[in-house]
CSV table of C-alpha atoms in Angstrom, one decimal:
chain,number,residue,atom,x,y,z
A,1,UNK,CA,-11.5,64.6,35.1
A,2,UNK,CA,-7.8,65.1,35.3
A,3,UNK,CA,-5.4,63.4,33.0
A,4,UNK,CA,-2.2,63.7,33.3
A,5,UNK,CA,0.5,63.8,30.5
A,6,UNK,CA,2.3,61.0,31.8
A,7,UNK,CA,-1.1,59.0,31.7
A,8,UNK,CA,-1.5,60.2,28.4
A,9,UNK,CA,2.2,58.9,26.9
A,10,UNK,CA,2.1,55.3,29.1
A,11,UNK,CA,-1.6,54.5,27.1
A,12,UNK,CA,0.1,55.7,23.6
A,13,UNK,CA,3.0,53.6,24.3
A,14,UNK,CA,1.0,50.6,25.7
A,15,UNK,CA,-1.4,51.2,22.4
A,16,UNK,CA,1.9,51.3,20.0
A,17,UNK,CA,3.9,48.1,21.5
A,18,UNK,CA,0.7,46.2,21.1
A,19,UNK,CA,-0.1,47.3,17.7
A,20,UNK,CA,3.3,46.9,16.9
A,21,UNK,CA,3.0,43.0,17.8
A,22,UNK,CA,0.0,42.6,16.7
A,23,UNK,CA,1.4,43.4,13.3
A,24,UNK,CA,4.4,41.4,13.6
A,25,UNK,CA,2.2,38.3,13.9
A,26,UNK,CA,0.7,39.0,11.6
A,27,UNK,CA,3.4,39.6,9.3
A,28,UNK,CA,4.6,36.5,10.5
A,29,UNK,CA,2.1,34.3,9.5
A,30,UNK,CA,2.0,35.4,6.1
A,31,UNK,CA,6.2,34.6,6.0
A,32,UNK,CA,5.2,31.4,7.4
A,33,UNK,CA,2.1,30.6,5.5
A,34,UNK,CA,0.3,29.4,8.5
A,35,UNK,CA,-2.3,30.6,11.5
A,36,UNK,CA,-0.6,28.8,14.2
A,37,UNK,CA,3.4,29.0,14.7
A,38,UNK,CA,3.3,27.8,18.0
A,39,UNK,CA,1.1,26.3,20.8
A,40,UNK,CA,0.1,29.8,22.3
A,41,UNK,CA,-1.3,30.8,19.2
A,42,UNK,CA,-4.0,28.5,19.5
A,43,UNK,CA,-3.6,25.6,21.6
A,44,UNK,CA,-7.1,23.5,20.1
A,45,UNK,CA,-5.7,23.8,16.3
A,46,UNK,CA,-2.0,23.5,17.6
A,47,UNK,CA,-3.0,19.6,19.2
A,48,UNK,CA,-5.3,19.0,15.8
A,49,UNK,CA,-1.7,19.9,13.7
A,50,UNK,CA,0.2,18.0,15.9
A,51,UNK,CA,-2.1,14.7,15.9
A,52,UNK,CA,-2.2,15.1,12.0
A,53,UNK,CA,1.9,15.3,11.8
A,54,UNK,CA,1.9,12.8,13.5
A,55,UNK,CA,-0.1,10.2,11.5
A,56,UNK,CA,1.5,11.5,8.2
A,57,UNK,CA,4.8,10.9,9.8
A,58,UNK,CA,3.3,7.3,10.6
A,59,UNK,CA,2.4,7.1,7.4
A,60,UNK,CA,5.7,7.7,5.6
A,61,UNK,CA,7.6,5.5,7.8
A,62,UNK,CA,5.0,3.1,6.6
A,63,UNK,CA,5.3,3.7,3.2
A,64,UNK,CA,9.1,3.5,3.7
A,65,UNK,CA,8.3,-0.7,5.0
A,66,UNK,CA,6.2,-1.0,1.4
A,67,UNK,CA,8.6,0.3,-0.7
A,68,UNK,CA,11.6,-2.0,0.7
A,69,UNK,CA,8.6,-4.8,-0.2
A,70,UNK,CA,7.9,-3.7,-3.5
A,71,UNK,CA,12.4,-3.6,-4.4
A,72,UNK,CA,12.6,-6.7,-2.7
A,73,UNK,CA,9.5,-8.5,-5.0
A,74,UNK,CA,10.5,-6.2,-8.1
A,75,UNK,CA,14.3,-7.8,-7.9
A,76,UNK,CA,12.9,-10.8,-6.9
A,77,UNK,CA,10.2,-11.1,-10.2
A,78,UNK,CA,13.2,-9.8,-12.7
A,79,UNK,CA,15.2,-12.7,-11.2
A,80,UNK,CA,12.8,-15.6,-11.6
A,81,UNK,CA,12.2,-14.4,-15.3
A,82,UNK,CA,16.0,-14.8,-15.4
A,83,UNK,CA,16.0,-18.2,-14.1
A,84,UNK,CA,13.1,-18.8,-16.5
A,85,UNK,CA,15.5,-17.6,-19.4
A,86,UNK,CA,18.4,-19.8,-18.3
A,87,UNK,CA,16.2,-22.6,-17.9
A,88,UNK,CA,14.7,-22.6,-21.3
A,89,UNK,CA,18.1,-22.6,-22.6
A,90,UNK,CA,19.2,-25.5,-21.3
A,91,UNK,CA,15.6,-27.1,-22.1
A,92,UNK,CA,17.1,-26.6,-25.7
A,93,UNK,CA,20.4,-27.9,-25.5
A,94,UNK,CA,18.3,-30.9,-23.9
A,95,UNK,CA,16.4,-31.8,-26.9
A,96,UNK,CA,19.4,-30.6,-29.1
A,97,UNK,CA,21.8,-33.3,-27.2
A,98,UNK,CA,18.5,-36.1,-27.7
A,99,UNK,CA,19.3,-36.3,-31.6
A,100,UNK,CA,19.9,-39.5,-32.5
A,101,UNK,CA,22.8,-38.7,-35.0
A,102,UNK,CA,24.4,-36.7,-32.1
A,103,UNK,CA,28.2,-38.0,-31.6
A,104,UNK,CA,29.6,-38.4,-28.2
A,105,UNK,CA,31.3,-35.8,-28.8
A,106,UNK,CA,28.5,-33.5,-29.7
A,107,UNK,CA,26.6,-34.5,-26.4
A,108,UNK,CA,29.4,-33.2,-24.1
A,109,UNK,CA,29.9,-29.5,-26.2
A,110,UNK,CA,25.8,-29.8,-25.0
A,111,UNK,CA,26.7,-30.7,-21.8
A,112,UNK,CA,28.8,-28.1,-21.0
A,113,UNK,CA,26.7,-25.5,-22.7
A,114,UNK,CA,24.0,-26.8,-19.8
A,115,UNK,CA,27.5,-26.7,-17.0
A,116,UNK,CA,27.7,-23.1,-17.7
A,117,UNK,CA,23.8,-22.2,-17.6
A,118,UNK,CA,23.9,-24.2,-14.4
A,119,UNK,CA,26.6,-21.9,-13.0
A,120,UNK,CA,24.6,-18.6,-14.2
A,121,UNK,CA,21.3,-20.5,-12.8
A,122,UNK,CA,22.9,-20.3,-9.3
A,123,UNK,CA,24.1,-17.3,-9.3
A,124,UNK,CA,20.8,-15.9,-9.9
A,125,UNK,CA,19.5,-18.3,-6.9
A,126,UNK,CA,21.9,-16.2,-4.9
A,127,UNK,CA,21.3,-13.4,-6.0
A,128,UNK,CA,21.0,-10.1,-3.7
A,129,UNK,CA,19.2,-6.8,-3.5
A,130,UNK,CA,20.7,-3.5,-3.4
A,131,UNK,CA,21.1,-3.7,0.9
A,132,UNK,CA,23.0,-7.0,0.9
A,133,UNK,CA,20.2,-9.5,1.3
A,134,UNK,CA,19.2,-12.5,-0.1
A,135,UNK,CA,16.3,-12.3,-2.5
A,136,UNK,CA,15.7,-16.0,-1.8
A,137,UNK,CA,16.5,-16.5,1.7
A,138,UNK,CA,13.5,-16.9,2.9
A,139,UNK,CA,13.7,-16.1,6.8
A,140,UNK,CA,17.1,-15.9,6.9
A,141,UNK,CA,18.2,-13.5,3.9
A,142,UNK,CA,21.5,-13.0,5.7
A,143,UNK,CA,23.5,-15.3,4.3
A,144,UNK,CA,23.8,-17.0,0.6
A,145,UNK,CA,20.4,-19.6,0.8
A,146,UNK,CA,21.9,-22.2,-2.2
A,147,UNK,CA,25.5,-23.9,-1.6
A,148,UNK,CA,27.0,-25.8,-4.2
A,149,UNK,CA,29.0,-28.6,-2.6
A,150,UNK,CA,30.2,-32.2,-3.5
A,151,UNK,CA,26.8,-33.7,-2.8
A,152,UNK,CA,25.1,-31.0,-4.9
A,153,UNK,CA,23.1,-27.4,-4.1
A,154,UNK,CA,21.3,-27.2,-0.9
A,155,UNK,CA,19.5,-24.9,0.8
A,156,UNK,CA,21.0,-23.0,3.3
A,157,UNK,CA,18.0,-20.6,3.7
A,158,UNK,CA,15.0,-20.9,6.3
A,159,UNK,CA,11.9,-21.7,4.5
A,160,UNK,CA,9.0,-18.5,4.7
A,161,UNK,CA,9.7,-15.0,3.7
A,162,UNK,CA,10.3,-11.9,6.2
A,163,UNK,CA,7.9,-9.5,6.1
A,164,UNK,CA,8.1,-5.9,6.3
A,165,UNK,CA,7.2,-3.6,9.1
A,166,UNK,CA,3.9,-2.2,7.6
A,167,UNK,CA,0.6,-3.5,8.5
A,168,UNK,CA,0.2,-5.5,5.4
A,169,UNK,CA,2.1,-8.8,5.0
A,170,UNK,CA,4.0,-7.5,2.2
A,171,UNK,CA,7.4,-10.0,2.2
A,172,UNK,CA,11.1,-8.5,1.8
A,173,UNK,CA,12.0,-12.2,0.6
A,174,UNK,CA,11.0,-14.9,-1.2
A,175,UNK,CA,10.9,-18.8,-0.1
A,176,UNK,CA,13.5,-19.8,-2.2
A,177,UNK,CA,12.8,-24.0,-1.2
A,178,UNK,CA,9.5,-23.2,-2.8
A,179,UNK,CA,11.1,-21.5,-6.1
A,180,UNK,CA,14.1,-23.3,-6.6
A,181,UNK,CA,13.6,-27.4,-4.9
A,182,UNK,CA,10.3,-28.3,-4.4
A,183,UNK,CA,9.1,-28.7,-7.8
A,184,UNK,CA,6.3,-31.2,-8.7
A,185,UNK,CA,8.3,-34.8,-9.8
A,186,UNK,CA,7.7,-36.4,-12.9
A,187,UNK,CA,4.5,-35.2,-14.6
A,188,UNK,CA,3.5,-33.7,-11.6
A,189,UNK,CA,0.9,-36.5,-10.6
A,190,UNK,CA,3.3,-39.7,-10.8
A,191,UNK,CA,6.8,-40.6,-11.9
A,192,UNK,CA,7.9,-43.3,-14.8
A,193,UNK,CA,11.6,-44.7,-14.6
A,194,UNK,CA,12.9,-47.9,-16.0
A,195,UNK,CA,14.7,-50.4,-13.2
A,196,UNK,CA,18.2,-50.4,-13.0
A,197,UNK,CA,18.5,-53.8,-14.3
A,198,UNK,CA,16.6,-53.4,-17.4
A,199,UNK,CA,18.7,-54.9,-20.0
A,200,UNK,CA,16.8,-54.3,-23.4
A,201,UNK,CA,16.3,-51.2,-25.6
A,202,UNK,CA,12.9,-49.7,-24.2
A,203,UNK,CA,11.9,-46.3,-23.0
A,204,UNK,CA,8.9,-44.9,-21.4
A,205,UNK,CA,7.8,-41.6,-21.7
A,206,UNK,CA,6.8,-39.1,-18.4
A,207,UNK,CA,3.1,-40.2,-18.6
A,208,UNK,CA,-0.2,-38.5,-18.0
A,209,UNK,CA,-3.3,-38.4,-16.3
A,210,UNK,CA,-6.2,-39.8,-18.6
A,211,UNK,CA,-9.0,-40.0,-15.6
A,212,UNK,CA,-8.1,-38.0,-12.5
A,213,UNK,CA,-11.2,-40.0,-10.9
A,214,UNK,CA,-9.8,-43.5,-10.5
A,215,UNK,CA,-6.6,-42.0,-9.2
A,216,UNK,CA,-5.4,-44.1,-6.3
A,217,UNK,CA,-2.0,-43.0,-5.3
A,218,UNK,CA,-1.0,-46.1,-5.8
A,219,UNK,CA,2.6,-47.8,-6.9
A,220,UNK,CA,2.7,-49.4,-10.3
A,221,UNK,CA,5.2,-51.6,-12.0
A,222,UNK,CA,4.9,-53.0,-15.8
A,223,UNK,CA,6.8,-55.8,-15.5
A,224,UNK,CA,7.9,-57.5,-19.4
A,225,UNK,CA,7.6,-61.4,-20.8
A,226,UNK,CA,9.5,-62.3,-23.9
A,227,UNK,CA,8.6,-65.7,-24.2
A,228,UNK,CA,8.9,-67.3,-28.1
A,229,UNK,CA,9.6,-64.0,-29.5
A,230,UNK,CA,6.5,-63.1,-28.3
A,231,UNK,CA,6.6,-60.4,-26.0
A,232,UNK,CA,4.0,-59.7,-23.3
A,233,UNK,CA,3.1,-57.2,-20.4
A,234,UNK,CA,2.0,-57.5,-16.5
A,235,UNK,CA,0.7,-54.3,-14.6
A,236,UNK,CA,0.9,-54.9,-10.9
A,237,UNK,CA,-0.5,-52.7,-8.3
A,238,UNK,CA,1.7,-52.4,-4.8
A,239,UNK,CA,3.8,-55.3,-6.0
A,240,UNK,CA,0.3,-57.3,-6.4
A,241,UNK,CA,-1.5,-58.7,-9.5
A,242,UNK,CA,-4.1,-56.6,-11.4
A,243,UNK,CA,-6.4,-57.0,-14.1
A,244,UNK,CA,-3.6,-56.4,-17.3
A,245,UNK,CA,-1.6,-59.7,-16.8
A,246,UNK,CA,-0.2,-61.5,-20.2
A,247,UNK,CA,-1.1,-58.4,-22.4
A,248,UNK,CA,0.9,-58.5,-26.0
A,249,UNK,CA,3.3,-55.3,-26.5
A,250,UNK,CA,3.2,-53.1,-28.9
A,251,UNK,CA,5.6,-50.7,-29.1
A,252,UNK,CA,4.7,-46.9,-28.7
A,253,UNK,CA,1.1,-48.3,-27.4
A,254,UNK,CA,-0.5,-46.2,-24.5
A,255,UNK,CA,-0.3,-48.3,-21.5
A,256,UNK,CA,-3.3,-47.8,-19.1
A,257,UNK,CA,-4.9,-48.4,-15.8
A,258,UNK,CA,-6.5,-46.6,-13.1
A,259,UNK,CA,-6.5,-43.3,-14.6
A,260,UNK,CA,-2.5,-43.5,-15.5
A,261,UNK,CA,-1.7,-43.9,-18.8
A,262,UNK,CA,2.1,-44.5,-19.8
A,263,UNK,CA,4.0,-45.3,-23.1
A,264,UNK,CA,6.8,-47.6,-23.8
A,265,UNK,CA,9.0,-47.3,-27.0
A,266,UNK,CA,11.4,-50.1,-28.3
A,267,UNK,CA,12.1,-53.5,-27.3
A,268,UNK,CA,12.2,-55.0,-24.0
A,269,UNK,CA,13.6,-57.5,-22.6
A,270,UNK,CA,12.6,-60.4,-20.1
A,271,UNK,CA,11.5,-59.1,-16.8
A,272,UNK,CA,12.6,-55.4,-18.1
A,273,UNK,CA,10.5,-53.2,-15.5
A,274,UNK,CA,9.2,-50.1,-15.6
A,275,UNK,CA,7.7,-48.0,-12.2
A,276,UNK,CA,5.2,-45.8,-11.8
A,277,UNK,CA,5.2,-44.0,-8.5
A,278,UNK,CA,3.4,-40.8,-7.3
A,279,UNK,CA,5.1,-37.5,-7.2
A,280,UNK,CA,6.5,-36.2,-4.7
A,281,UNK,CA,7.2,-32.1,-4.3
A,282,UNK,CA,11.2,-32.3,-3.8
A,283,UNK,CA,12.5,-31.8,-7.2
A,284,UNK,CA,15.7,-29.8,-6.8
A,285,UNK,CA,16.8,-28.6,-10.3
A,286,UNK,CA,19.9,-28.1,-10.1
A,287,UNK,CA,20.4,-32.0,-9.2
A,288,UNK,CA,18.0,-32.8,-12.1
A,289,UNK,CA,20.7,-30.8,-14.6
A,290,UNK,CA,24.1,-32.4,-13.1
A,291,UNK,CA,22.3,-35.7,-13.3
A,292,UNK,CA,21.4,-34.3,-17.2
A,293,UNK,CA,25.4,-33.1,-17.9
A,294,UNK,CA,26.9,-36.6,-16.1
A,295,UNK,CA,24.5,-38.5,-18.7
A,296,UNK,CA,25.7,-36.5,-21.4
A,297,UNK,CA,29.4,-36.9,-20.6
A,298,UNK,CA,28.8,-40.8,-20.1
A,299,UNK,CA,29.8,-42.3,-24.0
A,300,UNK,CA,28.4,-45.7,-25.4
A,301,UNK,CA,25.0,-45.4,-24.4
A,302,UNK,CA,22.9,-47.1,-26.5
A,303,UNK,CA,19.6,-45.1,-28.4
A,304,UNK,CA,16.8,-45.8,-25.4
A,305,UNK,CA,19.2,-45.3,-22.8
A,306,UNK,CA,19.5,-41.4,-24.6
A,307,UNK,CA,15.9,-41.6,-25.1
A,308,UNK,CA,15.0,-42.2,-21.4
A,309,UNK,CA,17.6,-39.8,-20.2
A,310,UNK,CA,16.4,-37.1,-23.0
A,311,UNK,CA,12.7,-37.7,-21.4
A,312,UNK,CA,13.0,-37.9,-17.5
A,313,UNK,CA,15.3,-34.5,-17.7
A,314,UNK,CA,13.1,-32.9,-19.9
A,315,UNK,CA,10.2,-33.5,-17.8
A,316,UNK,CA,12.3,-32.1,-14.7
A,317,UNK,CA,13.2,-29.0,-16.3
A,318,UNK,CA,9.6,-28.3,-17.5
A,319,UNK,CA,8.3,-29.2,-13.8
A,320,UNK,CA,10.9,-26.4,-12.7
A,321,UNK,CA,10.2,-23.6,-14.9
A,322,UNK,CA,6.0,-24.6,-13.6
A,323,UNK,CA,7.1,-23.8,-10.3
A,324,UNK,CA,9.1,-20.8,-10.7
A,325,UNK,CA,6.0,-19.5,-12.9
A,326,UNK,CA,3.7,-20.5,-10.2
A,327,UNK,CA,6.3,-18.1,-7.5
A,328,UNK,CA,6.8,-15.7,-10.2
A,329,UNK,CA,3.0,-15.4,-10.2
A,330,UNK,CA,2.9,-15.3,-6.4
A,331,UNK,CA,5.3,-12.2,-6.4
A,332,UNK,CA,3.5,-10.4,-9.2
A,333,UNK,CA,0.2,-11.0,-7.0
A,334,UNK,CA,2.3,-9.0,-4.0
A,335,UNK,CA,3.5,-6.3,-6.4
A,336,UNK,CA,-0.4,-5.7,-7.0
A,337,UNK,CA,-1.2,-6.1,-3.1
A,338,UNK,CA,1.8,-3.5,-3.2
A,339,UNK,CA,0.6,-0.6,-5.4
A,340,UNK,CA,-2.8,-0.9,-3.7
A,341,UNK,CA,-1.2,-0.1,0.0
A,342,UNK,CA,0.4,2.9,-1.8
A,343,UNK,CA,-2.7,3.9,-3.1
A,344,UNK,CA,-4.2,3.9,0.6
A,345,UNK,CA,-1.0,5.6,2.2
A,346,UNK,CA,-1.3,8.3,-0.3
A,347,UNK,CA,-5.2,8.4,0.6
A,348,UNK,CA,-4.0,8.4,4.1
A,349,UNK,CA,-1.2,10.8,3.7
A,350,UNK,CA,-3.8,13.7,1.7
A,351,UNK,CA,-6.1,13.5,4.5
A,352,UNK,CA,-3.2,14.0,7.5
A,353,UNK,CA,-2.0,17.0,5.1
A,354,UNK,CA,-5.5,18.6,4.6
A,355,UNK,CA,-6.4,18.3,8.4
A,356,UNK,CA,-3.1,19.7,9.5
A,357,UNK,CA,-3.8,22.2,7.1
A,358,UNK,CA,-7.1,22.9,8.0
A,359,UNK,CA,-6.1,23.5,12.0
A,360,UNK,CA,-2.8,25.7,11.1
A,361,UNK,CA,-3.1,26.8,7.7
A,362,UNK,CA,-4.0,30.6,6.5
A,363,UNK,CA,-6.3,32.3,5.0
A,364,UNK,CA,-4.1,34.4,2.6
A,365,UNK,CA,-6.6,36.8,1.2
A,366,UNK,CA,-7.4,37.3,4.9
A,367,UNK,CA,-4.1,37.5,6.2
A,368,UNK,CA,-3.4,40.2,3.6
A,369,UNK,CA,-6.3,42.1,4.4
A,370,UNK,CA,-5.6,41.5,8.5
A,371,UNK,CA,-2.2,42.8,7.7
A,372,UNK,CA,-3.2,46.2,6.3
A,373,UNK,CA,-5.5,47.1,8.9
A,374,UNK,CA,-3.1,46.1,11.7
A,375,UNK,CA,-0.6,48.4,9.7
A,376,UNK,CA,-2.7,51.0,9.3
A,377,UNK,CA,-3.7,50.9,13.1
A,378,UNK,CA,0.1,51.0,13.8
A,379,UNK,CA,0.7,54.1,11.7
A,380,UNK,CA,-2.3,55.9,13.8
A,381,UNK,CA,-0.8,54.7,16.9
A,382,UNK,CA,3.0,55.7,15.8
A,383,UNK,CA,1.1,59.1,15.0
A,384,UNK,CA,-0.6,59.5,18.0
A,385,UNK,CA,2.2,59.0,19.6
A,386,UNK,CA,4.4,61.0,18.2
A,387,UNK,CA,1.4,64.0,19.0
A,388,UNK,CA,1.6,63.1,23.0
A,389,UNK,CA,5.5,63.6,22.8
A,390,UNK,CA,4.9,67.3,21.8
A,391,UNK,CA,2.4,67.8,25.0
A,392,UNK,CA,5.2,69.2,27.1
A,393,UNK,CA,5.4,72.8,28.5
A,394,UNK,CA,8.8,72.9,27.1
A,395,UNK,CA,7.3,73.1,23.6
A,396,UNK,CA,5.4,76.4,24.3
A,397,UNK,CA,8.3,78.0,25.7
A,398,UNK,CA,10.3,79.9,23.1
């Protein structure tokens, strides 16, 4: 068989470009670190990689929704242990300002001690995170949720939280209504509060449950006789007679009946009245301390009236911090929920990792190896070609 020398220099050539890419693949995969550069490389493992990108990409957009969640409830925890702070301050000045030997004058230096907490208390109410929102706006963390006007603090918020975009109901707000205004009233079971036309000097104190079984949600009003010096008692239930009609007083003696128990101090007068009435969930604590600072500021009130003041703000300010521990609480429950999706998207986010590297990644001891032999087979083919060059009649003519 005949071959030609042009034959003979197109198969070099042919043999050397292909060599020559071979090894450049090769040489570019180990730059890269990776089998597949592009689709044509292998179009099977190329779809696998994509798919896999693809979910880890999910997955830190994802974990991008959690960790605005877990800012959000970290600022929003720091804040209701600051409004726990504030409010255990002005529980002090409280019980400071209910000392008997207290001046007038002393009271209001307590009162505005409790002015300026109040004035830090809301500003933590309002406080914001590090993108402009509302920490306690609930579903509407666009605007300031507490305004302090002339008939008090409302809320300007919409009750709920948002929730971020990431599978989980993880919030980016808190229900500030629930923190901040609708604490448990009273003892958290029923209210005590003289009438407003008691004349004598009695008290009673917040109360308490004695027998949560004969509860009965009931209204109850202990109504006072002084009849020859003799003073006497009358419990009626819903405005109608019970049991405890005509019953002598003694002062600082538990009051009881269905469950309730209350205690009066000091001396009452006739038809002095004191109301029992169930809670209610409404307490707004920044009306409970203005209501505190104006009785404070008021001068001339006589030992029970300070006594029943002292006792009903007290009792508000403890049913407060309650509720701001319970939210507190709630948010450290979500900051757990929290670090256990970022365990899962880190789960998630290995595996997307390890299958993309699985369909794209090299084998670098391999590679190496590839490498050399493909270089080696270019040096024979550069070789060989550069041996069919000489095969020209021109080389034997001298």
């Amino acid at each position: 068989m005949r071959v030609s020398t042009a034959n003979s220099f197109d198969a070099s050539v042919d043999s050397l470009v292909k060599r020559q890419t071979a090894l450049a693949t090769a040489q570019e995969q180990l730059t890269t670190g990776k089998r597949v550069n592009r689709a044509s490389d292998d179009p099977a493992a190329a779809a696998r990689a994509e798919r896999a990108l693809a979910a880890e990409v999910h997955t830190d957009a994802v974990q991008r929704a959690v960790n605005a969640s877990q800012n959000a409830m970290q600022l929003s925890e720091s804040a209701l242990g600051d409004a726990g702070d504030l409010l255990q301050q002005i529980r002090e000045a409280m019980v400071a300002a209910g000392n008997g030997s207290y001046s007038d004058q002393e009271r209001r230096a307590q009162a505005d001690k409790i002015a300026g907490l109040r004035t830090q208390l809301l500003a933590v109410a309002n406080r914001q995170d590090g993108s402009g929102s509302y920490l306690f706006g609930g579903q509407s963390p666009d605007h300031a949720p507490f305004l302090d006007g002339a008939g008090g603090v409302t809320y300007q918020g919409t009750s709920g939280q948002l929730d971020a975009a990431s599978g989980d109901p993880l919030p980016l707000s808190v229900d500030g209504r629930a923190a901040w205004i609708s604490g448990r009233t009273g003892n958290g079971v029923f209210t005590t509060a003289p009438a407003t036309a008691n004349t004598g000097q009695a008290w009673v104190d917040t109360g308490r449950v004695t027998d949560p079984s004969q509860l009965t949600g009931d209204s109850y009003s202990i109504v006072f006789a002084v009849s020859g010096g003799v003073t006497t008692y009358s419990v009626l239930q819903n405005g109608g007679p019970t049991a405890l009609a005509g019953v002598p007083y003694v002062s600082g003696r538990a009051i009881e009946i269905d469950g309730l128990s209350a205690t009066v101090t000091g001396v009452p007068a006739d038809t002095d009245t004191f109301d029992l009435a169930p809670a209610t969930s409404d307490l707004n604590i920044f009306d409970q301390i203005d209501a505190a600072v104006a009785a404070l500021n008021t001068p001339l009130r006589t030992p029970a009236q300070i006594a029943q003041t002292n006792s009903t703000y007290l009792a508000a300010v403890d049913s407060a911090m309650a509720q701001m521990q319970s939210v507190r609480a709630q948010v450290g429950e979500t900051l757990g929920r929290i670090d256990s999706a970022t365990g899962r998207l880190d789960d998630l986010r290995l595996a997307a990792q390890t299958d993309r590297s699985n369909a794209e990644g090299l084998d670098m001891v391999r590679a190496i190896s590839d490498f050399q032999n493909k270089q080696t087979g270019y040096d024979a083919a550069l070789k060989s070609y550069s041996l069919v060059q000489k095969m020209s009649l021109f080389n034997y003519i001298t």
